[in-house]
PDB file of C-alpha atoms in Angstrom:
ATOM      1  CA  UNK S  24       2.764 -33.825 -17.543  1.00  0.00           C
ATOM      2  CA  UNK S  25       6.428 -33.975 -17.434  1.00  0.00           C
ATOM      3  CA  UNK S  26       8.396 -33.690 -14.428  1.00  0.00           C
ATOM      4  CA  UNK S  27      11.498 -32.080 -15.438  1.00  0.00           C
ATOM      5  CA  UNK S  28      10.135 -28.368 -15.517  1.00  0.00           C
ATOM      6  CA  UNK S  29       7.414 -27.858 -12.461  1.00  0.00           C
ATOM      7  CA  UNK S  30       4.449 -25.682 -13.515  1.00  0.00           C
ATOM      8  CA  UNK S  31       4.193 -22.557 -12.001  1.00  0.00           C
ATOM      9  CA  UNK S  32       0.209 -21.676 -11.633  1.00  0.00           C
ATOM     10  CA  UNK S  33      -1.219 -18.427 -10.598  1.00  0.00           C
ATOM     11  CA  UNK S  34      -4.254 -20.110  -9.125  1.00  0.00           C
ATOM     12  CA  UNK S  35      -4.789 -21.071  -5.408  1.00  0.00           C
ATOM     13  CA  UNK S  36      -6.569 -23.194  -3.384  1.00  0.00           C
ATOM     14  CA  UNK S  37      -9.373 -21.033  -1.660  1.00  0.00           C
ATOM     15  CA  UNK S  38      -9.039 -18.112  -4.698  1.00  0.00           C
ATOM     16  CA  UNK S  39     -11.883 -16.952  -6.479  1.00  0.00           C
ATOM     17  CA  UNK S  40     -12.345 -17.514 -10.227  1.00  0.00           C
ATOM     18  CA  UNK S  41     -14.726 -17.328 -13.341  1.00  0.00           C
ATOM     19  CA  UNK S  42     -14.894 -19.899 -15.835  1.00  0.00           C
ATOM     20  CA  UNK S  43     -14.468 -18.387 -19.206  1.00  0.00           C
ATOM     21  CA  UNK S  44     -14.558 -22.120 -20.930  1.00  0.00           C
ATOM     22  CA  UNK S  45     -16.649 -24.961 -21.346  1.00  0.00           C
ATOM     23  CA  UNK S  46     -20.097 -26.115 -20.210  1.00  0.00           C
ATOM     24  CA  UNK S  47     -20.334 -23.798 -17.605  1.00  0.00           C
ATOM     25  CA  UNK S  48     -18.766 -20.769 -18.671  1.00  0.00           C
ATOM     26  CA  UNK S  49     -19.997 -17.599 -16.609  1.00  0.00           C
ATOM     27  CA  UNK S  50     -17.608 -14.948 -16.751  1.00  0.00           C
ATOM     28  CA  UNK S  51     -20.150 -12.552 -14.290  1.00  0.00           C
ATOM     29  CA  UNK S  52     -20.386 -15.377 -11.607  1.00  0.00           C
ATOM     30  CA  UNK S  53     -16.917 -15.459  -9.424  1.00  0.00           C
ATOM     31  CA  UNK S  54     -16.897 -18.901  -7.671  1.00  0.00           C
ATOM     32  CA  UNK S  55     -14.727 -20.670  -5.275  1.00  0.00           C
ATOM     33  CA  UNK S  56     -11.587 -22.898  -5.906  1.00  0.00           C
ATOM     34  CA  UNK S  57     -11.591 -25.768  -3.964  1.00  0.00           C
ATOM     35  CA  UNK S  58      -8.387 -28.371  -4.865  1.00  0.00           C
ATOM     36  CA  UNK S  59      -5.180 -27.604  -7.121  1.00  0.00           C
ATOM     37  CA  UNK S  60      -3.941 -30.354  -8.614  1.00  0.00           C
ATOM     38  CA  UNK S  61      -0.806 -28.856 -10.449  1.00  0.00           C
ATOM     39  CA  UNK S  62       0.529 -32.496 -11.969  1.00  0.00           C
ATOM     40  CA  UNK S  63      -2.383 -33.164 -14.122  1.00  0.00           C
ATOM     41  CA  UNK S  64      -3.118 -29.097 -14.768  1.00  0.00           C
ATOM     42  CA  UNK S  65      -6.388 -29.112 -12.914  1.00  0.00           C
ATOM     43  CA  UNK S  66      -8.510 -27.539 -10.567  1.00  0.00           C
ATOM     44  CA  UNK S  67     -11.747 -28.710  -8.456  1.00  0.00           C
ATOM     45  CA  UNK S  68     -14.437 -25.686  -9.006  1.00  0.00           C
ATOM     46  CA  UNK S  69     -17.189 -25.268  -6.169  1.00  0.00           C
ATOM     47  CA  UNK S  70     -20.268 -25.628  -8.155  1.00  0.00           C
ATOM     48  CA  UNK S  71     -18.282 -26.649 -11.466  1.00  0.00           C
ATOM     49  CA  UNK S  72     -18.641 -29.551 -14.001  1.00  0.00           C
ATOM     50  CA  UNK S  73     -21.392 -31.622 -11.463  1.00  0.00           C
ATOM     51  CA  UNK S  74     -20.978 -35.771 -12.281  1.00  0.00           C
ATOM     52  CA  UNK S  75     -22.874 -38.053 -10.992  1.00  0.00           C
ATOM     53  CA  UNK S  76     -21.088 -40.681  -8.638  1.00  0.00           C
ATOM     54  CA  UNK S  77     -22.739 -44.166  -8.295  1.00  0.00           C
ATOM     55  CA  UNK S  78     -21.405 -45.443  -4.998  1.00  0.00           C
ATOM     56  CA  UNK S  79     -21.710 -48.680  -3.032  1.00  0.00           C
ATOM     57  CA  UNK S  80     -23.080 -48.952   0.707  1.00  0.00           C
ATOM     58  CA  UNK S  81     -19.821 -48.966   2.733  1.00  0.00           C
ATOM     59  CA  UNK S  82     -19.056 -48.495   6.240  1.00  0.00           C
ATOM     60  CA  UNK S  83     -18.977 -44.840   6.320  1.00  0.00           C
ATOM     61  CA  UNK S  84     -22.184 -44.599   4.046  1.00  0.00           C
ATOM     62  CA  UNK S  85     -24.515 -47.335   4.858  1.00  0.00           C
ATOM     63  CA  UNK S  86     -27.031 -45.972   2.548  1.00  0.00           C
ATOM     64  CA  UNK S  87     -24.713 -45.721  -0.826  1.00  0.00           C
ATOM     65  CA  UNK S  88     -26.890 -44.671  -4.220  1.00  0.00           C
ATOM     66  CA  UNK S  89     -26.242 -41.574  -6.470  1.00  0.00           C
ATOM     67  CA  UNK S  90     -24.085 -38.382  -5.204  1.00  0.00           C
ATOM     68  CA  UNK S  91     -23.510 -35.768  -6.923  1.00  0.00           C
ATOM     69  CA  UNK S  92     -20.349 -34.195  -7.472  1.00  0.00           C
ATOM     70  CA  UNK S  93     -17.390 -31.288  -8.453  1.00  0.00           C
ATOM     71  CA  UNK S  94     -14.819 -33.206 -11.302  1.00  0.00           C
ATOM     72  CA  UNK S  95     -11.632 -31.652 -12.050  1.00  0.00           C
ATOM     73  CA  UNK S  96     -11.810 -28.325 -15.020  1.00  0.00           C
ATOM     74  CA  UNK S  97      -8.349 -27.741 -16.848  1.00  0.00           C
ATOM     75  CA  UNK S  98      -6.937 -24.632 -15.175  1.00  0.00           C
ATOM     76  CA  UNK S  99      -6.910 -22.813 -18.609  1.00  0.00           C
ATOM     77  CA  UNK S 100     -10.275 -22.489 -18.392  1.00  0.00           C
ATOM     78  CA  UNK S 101     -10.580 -20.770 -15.361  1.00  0.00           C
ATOM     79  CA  UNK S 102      -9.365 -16.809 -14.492  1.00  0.00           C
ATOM     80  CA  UNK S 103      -8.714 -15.076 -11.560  1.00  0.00           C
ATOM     81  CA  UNK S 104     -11.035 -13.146 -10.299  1.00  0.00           C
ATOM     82  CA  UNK S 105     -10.309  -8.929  -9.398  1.00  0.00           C
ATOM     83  CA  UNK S 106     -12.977  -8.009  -6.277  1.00  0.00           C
ATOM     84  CA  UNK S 107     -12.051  -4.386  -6.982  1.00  0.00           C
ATOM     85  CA  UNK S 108     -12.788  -4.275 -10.715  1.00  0.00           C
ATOM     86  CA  UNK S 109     -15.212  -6.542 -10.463  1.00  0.00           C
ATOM     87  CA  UNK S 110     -13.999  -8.288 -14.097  1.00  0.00           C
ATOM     88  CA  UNK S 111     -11.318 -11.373 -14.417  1.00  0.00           C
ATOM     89  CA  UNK S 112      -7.829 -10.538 -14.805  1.00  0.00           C
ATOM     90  CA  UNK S 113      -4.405 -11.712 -15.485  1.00  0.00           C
ATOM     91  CA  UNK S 114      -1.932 -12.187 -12.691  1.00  0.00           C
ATOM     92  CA  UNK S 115       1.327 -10.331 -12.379  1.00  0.00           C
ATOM     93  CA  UNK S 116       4.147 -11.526 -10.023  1.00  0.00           C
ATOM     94  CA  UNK S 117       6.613  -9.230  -8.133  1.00  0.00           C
ATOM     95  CA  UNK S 118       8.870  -9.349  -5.004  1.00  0.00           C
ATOM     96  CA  UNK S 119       7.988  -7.311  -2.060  1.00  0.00           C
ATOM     97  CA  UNK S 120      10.132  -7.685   0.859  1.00  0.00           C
ATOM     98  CA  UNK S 121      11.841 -10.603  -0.322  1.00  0.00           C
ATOM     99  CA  UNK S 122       8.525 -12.379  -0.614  1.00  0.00           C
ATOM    100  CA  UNK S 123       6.504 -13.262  -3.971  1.00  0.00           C
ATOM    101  CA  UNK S 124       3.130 -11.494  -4.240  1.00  0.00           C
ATOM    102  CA  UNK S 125       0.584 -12.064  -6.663  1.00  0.00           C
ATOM    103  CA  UNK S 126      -0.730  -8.188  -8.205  1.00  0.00           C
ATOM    104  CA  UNK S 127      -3.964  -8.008 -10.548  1.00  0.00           C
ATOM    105  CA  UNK S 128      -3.320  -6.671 -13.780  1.00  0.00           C
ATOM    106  CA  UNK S 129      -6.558  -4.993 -13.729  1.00  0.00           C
ATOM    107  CA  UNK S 130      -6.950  -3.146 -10.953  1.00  0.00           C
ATOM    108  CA  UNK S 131      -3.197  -3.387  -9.419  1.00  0.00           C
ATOM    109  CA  UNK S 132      -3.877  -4.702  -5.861  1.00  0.00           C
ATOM    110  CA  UNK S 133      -2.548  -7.991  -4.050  1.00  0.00           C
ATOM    111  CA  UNK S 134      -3.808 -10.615  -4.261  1.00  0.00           C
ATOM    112  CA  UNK S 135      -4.369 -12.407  -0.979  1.00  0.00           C
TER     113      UNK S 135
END
């Protein structure tokens, strides 16, 4: 992605989402976000797009072998999820008290 003009995401680390896209598209199963990685347009999904990782025995893991794994989703294919509606929504941005909130479109409450 270019650097010149910083993407502005509405997604958090720690938020909850749906996946509305892809392999593992669920938009009734809010889920957890766990990384943001805003130069490459990606997020790290708890339970999300599971590889397989073939690792080697190292000092930390002695044993090594096959782990399984969260991989990085496109953040376009992810929404925000609205506890109060209970549906995903859009995210609206507004100033309140000098600070920038982040307001469902759905159901109109903060998002914390």
């Amino acid at each position: 992605m270019k650097t010149r003009f910083k993407p502005k995401f509405n997604i958090k680390k720690g938020d909850t989402v749906v996946v509305i896209a892809g392999d593992d598209k669920d938009r009734t199963k809010p889920r957890k976000v766990l990384e943001v990685i805003p130069d490459k347009a990606r997020v790290l999904v708890e339970g999300v797009n599971i590889i397989t990782k073939h690792t080697k025995p190292t000092a930390q893991n002695t044993k090594g072998g096959i782990v399984k794994q969260e991989a990085p989703i496109a953040i376009s294919n992810i929404m925000l999820w609205d506890a109060k509606a209970g549906k995903p929504t859009k995210v609206n941005r507004q100033r309140e008290n000098g600070k920038l909130v982040r307001i469902a479109k759905k159901s109109g409450e903060v998002i914390k």
